[in-house]
Short mmCIF file of C-alpha atoms in Angstrom, two decimals:
data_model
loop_
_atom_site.label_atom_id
_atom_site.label_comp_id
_atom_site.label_asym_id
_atom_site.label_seq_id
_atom_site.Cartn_x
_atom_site.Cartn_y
_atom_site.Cartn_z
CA UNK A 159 26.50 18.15 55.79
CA UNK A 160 27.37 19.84 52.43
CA UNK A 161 30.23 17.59 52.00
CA UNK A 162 27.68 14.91 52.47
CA UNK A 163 25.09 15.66 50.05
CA UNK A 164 27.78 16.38 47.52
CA UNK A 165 28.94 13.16 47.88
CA UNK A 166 25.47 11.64 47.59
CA UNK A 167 24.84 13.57 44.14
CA UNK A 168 27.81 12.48 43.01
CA UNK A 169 27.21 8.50 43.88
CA UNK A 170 23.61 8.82 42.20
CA UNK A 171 25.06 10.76 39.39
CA UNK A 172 27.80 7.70 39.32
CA UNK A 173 24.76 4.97 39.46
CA UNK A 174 22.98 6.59 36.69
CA UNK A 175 25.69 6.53 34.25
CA UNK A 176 26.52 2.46 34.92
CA UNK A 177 22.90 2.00 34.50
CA UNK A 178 23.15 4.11 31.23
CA UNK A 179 26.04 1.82 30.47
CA UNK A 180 24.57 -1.31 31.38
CA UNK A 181 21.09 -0.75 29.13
CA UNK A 182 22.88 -0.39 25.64
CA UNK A 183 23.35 -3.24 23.74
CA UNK A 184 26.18 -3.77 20.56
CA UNK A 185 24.68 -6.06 17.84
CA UNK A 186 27.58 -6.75 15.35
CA UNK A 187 26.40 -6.61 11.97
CA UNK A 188 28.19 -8.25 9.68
CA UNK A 189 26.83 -7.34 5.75
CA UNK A 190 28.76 -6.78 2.24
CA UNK A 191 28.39 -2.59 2.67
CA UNK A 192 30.60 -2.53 -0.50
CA UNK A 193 31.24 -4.82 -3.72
CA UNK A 194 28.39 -6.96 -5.62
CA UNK A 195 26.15 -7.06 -2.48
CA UNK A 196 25.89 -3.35 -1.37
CA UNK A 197 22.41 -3.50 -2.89
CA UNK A 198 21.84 -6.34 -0.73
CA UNK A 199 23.38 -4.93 2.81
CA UNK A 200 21.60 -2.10 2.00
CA UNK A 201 17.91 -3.27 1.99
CA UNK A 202 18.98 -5.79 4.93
CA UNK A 203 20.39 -2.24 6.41
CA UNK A 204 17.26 -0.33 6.19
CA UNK A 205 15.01 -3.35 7.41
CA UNK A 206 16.88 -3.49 10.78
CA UNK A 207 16.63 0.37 11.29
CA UNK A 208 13.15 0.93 10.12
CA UNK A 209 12.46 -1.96 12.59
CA UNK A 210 13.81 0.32 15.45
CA UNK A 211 12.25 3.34 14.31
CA UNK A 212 9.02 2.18 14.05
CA UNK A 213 9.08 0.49 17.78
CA UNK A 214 11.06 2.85 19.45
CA UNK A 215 9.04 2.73 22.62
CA UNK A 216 9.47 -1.09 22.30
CA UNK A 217 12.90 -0.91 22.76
CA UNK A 218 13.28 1.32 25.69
CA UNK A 219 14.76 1.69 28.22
CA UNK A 220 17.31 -0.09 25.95
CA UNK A 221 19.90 1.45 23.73
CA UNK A 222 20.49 -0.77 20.39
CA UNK A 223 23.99 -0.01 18.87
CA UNK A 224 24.48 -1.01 15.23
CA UNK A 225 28.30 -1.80 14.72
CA UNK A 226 28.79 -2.61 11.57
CA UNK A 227 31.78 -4.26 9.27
CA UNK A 228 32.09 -4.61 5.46
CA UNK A 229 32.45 -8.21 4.55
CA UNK A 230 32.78 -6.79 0.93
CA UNK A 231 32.00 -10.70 -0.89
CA UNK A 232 30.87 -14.01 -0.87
CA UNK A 233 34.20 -14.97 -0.19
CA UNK A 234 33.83 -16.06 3.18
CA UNK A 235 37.55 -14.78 4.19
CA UNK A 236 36.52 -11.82 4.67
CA UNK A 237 33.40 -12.60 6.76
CA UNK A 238 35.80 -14.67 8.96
CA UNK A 239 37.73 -11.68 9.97
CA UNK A 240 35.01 -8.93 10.50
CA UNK A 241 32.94 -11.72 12.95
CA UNK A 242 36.50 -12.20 14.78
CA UNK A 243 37.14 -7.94 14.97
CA UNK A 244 33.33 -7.84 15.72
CA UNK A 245 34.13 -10.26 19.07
CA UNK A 246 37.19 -8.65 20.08
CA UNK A 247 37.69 -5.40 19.31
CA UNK A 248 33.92 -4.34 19.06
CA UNK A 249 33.09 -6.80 21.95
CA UNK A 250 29.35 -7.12 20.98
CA UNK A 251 26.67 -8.68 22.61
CA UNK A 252 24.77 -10.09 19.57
CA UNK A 253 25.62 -11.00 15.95
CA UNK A 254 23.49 -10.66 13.04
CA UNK A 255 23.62 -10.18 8.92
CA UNK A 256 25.08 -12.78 6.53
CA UNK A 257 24.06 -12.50 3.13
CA UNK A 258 25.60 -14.98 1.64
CA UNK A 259 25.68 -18.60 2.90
CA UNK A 260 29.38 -18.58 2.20
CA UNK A 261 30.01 -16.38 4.68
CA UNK A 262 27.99 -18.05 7.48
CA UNK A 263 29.56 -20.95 6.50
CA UNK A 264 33.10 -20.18 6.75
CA UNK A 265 32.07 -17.69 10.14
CA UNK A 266 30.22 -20.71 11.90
CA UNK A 267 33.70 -21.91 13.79
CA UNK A 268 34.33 -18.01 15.33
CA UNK A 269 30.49 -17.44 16.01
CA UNK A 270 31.17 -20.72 18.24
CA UNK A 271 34.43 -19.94 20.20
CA UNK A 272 32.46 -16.47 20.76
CA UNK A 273 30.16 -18.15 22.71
CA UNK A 274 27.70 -15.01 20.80
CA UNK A 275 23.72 -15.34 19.83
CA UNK A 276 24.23 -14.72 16.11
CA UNK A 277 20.87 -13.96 13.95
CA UNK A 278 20.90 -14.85 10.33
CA UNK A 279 18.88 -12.38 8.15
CA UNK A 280 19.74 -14.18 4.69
CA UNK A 281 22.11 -16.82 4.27
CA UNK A 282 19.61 -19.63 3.19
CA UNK A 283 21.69 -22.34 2.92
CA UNK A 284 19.96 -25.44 4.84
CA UNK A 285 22.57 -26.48 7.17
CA UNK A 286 23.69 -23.42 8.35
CA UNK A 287 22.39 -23.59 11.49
CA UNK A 288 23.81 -27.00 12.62
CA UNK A 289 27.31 -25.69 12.21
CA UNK A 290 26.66 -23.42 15.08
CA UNK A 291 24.70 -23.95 18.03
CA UNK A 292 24.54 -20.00 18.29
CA UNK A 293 23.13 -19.40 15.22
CA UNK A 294 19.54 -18.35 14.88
CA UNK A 295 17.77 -18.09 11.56
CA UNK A 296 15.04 -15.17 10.57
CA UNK A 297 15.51 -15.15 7.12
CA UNK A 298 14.93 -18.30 5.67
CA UNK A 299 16.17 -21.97 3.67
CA UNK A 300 16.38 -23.05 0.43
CA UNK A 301 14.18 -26.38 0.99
CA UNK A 302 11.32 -24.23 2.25
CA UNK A 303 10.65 -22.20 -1.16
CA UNK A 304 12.59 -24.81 -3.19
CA UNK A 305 10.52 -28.28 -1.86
CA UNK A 306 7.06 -26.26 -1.31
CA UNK A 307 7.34 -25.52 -5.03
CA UNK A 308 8.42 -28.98 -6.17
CA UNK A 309 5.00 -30.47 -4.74
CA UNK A 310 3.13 -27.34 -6.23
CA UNK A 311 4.65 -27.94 -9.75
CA UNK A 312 3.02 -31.37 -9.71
CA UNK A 313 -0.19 -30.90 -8.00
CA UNK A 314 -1.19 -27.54 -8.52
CA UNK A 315 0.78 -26.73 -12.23
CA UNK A 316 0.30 -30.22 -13.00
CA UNK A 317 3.56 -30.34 -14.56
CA UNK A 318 5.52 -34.25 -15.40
CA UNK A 319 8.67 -32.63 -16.76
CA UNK A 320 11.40 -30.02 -15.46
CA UNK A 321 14.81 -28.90 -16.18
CA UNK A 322 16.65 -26.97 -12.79
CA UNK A 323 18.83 -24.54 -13.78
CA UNK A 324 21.03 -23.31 -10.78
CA UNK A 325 23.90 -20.98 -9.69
CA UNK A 326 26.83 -23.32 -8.93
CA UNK A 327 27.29 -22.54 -5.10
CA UNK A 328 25.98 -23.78 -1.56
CA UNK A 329 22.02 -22.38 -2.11
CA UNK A 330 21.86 -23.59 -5.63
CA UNK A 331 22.62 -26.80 -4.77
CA UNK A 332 20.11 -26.73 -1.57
CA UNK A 333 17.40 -25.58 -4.01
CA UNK A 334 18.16 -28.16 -6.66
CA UNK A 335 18.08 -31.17 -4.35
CA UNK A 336 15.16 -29.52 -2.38
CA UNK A 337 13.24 -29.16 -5.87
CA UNK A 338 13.78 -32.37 -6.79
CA UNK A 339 13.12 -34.46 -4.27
CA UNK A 340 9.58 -33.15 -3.86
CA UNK A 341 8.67 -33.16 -7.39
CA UNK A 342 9.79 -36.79 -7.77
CA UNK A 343 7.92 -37.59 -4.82
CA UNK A 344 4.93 -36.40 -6.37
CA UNK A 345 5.15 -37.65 -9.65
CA UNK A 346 7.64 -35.26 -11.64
CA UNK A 347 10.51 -35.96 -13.20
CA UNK A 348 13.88 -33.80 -13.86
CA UNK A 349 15.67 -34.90 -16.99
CA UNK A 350 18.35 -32.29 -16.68
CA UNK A 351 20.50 -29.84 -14.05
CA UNK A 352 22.18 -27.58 -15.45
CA UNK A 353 25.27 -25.65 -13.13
CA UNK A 354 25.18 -21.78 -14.81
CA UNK A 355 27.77 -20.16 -13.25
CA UNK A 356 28.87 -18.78 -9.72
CA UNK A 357 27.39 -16.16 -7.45
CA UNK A 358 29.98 -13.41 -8.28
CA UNK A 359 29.88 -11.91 -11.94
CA UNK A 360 26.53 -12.30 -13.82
CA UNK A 361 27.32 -15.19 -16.18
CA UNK A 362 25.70 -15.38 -19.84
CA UNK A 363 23.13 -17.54 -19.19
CA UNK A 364 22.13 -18.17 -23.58
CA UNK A 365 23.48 -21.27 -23.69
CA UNK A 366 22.07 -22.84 -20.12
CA UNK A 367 18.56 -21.61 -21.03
CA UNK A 368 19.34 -23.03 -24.81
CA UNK A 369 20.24 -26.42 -23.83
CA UNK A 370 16.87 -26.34 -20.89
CA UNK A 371 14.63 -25.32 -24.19
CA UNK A 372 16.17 -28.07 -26.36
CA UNK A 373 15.12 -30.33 -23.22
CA UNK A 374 11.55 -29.29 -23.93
CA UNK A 375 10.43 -29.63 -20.74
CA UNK A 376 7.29 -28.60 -19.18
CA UNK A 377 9.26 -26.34 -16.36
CA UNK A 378 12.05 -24.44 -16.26
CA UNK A 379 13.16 -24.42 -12.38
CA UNK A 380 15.84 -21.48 -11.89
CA UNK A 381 17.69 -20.07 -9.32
CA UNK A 382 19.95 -17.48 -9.22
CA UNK A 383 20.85 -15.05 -6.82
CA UNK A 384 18.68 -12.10 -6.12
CA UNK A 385 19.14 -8.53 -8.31
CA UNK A 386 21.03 -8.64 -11.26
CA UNK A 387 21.33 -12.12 -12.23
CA UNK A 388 17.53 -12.28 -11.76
CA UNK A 389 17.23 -9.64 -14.25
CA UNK A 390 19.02 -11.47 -16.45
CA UNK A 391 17.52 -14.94 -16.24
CA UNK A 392 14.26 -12.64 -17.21
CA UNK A 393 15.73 -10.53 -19.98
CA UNK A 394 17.11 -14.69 -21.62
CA UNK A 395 13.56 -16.58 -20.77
CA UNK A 396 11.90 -13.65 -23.27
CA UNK A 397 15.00 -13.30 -25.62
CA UNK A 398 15.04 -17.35 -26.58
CA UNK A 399 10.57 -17.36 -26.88
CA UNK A 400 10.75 -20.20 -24.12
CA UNK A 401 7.61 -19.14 -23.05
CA UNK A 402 5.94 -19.23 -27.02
CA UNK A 403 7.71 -22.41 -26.52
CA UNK A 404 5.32 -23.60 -23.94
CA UNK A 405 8.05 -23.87 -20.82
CA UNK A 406 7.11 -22.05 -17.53
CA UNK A 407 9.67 -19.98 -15.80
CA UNK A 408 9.73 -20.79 -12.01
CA UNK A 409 11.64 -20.39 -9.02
CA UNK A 410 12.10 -19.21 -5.30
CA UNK A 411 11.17 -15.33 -5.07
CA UNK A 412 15.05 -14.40 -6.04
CA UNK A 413 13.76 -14.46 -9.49
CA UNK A 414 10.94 -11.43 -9.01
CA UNK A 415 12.70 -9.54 -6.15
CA UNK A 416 10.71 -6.51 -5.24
CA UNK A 417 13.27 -4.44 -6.27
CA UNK A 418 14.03 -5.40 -9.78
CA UNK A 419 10.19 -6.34 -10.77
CA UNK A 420 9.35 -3.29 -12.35
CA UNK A 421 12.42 -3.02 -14.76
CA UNK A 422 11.67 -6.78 -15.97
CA UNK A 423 8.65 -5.33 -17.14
CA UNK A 424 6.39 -7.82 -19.47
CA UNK A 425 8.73 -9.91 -19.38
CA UNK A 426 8.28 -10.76 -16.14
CA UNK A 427 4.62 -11.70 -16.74
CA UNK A 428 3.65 -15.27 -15.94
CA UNK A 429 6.63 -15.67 -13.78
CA UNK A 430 5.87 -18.40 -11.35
CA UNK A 431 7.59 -18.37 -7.67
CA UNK A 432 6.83 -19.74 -4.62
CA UNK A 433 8.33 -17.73 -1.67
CA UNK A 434 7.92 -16.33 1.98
CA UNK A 435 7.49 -12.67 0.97
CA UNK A 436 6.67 -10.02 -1.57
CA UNK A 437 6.00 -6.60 -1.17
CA UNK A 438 2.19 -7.42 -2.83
CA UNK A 439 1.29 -9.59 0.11
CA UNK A 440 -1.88 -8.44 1.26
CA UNK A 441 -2.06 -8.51 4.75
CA UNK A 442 -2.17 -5.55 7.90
CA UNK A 443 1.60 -5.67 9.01
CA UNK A 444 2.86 -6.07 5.31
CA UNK A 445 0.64 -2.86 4.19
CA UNK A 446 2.22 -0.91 7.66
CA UNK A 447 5.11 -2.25 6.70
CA UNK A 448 5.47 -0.82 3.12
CA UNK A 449 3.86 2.23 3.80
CA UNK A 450 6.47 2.90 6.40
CA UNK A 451 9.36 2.07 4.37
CA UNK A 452 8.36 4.18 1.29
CA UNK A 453 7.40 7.24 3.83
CA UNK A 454 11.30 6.37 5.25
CA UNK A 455 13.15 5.91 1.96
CA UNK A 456 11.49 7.41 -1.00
CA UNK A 457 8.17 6.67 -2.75
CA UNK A 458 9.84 4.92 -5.89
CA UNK A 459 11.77 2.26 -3.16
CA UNK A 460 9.85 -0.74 -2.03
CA UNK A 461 10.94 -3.49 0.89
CA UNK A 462 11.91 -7.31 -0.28
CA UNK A 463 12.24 -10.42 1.06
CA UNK A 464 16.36 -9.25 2.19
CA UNK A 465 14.55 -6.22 3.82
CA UNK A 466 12.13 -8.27 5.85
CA UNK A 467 15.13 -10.71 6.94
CA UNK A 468 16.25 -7.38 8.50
CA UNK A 469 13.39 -6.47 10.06
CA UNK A 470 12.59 -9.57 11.32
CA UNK A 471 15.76 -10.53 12.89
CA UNK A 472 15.83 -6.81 14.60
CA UNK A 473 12.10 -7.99 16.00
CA UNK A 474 13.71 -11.04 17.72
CA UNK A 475 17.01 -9.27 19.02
CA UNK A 476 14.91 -6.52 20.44
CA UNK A 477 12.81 -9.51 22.11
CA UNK A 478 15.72 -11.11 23.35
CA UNK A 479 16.85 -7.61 24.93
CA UNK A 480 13.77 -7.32 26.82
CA UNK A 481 13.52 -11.01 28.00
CA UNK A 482 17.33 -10.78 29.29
CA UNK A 483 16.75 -7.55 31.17
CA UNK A 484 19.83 -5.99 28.31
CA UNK A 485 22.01 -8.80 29.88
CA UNK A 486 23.12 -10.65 26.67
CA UNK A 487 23.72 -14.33 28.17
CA UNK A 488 23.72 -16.61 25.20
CA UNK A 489 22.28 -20.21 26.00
CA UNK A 490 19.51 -17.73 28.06
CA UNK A 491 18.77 -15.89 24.41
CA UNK A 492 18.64 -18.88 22.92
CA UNK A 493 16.32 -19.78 25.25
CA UNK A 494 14.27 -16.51 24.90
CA UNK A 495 13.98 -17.74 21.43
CA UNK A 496 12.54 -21.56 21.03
CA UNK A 497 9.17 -20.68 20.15
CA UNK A 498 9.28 -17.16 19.74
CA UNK A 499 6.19 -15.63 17.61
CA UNK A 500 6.19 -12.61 15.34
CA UNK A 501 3.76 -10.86 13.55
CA UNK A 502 5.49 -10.25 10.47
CA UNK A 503 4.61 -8.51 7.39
CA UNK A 504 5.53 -11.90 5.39
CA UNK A 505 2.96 -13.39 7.71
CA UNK A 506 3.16 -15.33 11.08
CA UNK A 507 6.49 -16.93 12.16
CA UNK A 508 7.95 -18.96 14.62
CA UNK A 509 11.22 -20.11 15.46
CA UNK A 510 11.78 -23.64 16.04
CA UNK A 511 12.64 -24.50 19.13
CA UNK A 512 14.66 -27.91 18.25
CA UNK A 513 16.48 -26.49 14.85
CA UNK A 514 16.91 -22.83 15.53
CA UNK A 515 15.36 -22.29 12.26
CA UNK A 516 12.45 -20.25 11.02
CA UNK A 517 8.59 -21.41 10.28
CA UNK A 518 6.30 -19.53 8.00
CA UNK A 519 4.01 -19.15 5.39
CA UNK A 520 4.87 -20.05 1.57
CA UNK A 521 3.07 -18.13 -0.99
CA UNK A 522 2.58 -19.25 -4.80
CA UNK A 523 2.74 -16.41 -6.79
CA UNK A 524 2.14 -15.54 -10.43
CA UNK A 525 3.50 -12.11 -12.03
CA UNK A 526 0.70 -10.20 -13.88
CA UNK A 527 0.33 -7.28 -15.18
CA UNK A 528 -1.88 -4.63 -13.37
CA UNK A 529 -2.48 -1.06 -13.76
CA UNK A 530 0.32 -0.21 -16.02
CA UNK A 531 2.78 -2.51 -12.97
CA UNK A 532 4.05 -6.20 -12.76
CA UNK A 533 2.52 -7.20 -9.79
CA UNK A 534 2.31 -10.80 -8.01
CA UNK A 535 -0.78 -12.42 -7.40
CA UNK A 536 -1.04 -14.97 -4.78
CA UNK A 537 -2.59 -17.95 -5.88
CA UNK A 538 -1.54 -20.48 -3.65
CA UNK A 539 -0.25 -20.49 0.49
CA UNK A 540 1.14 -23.25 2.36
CA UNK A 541 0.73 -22.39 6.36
CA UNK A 542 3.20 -22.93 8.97
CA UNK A 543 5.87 -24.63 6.19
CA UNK A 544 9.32 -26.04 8.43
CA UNK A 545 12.43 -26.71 6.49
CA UNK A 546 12.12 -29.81 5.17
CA UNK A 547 15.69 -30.64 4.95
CA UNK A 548 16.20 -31.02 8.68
CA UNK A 549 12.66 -32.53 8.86
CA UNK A 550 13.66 -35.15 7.48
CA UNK A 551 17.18 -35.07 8.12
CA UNK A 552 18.48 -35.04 4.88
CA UNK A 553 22.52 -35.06 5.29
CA UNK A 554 24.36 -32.33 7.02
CA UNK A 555 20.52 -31.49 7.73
CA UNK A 556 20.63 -34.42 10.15
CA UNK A 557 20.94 -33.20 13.96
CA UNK A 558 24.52 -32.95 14.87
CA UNK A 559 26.10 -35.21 17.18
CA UNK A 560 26.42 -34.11 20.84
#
């Protein structure tokens, strides 16, 4: 009999661990921990965790495990080889990161033959997601900031000239053509583009803003990446007078990212972006949302649109995890994801249930200056805004064949 019971224990005891086992989930994350975008992975980082911290209850009676692997740069080569090691020697369940559209890019063939649900939580190149049936988007594209603001420069800043100034890799180009077809459309005109350099080392950028101000347009259209050539782009706009010169600096949010703002200082003032998030956004989840973060990472830190790519995409792995039971089966998580609705602190989202690619809110902002602080008034919002690229299937945009 004592045999018995013994053995009994022991089977439960056995059952308990599997089911232990079987309730944790590996998301490979994939980020550039070191190198030019540490800054970056670090704020995409912080957004996933804070996500799980702050809906810890959600996630039970799951286990998330974070795995993560240094892509180190925009490379792609890199990226290629920590997805692969991610697949088969981490075997994880779920992919997510990619900052740099490079690097989802060149990852897009392995993230197929691993047969994985990948989230994006940057990369904003348009296409993306048609190079990989398991890729998922929470971040966003270039055409949704870059075309929203293209109709807003007509209409709204009632502008008839612009000059796009662009970083010479996959998202500048995406932002250029997404720019320019809408302010055509509506009655603009671009009389120059101007390539200023790659995403790696911070370029100077005096003689690209030199030859837009000889343009004399009414807009300057710029974008950059995010951090430090932002700061730069700033620091050049104020060091040529462009703006004494009557041309408006505008762009996708890159160009006032949260965490640079403050250190453009007046400079930044009158800044025009239109964007999916800022940490000003005045709204219940984005005020949570901040006041969380700071409480987790210091009072003089503050989230940005990278951080809320992180926290978003956690949001819909930790749905899928639920809606799968912890069994990670991918066409079912893709599944679990056509329509899926978030509350976020950028606003409502969606995913799209034909492109795999995120809806949401646009914001047109304007940098001011307010109690001593650059801060970024909303004076414009564009509800429920789709990529218009693959709307209206604009090439590699266009649906791939089956």
């Amino acid at each position: 009999m004592i045999k018995r019971i013994i053995a009994v224990v022991a089977g439960a005891l056995a059952l308990g661990v599997a089911s232990a086992q079987a309730q944790e989930v590996k998301v490979g994350v994939n980020l550039p921990y070191t190198g030019i975008g540490a800054e970056f992975a670090q704020l995409v980082d912080r957004g996933m965790e804070l996500y799980l911290k702050l809906n810890a209850d959600r996630v039970k009676p799951y286990k998330i495990t974070l795995i993560r692997r240094d892509v180190k740069d925009p490379s792609g080569a890199n990226a290629k080889i920590a997805v692969q090691e991610l697949l088969t020697q981490d075997n994880v369940d779920i992919l997510a990161g990619w900052i740099y559209s490079p690097n989802a890019i060149a990852s897009a063939p392995i993230v197929t033959a691993g047969k994985k649900l990948a989230v994006i939580m940057n990369a904003g190149t348009a296409h993306i997601t048609n190079l990989s049936p398991y890729y998922v988007r929470t971040s966003f594209s270039m055409w949704h900031a870059g075309y929203a603001l293209g109709e807003a420069s007509a209409k709204i800043l009632n502008a008839k000239t612009a000059v796009v100034g662009y970083t010479d890799f996959p998202p500048g180009k995406d932002s250029l053509a997404a720019f320019k077809r809408s302010f055509e459309a509506n009655g603009g005109k671009v009389i120059d583009e101007i390539p200023m350099g790659g995403a790696g080392a911070v370029p100077d950028f005096t003689p690209f803003f030199q030859r837009a101000k000889d343009k004399k347009p009414d807009l300057f259209f710029v974008f950059v990446p995010a951090g430090d050539h932002a700061a730069a782009v700033v620091k050049t706009y104020a060091a040529l007078g462009m703006r004494e010169a009557g041309i408006k600096l505008i762009g996708p949010g890159d160009i006032t990212q949260d965490t640079k703002l403050q250190a453009m200082g007046s400079a930044a003032v009158g800044l025009i972006t239109m964007h999916h998030y800022h940490a000003d956004l005045d709204n219940p989840e984005n005020k949570r949302f901040v006041e969380a973060w700071k409480k987790e990472y210091g009072a003089a830190t503050t989230p940005d649109f990278m951080a809320v790519g992180g926290y978003d995409g956690m949001a819909a792995i930790v749905h899928v995890v639920h809606a799968l039971k912890g069994k990670i089966e991918v066409d079912a998580a893709l599944e679990a994801l056509k329509g899926w609705k978030f509350a976020s602190p950028r606003g409502p989202i969606t995913i799209d249930p034909v492109t795999r690619d995120i809806v949401m809110n646009e914001y047109l902002s304007e940098a001011v200056m307010k109690d001593g602080r650059v801060y970024q008034k909303v004076i414009g919002k564009i509800d429920g805004v789709k990529d218009a690229c693959k709307e209206q299937k604009i090439g590699p945009c266009a649906p791939p064949a089956k």
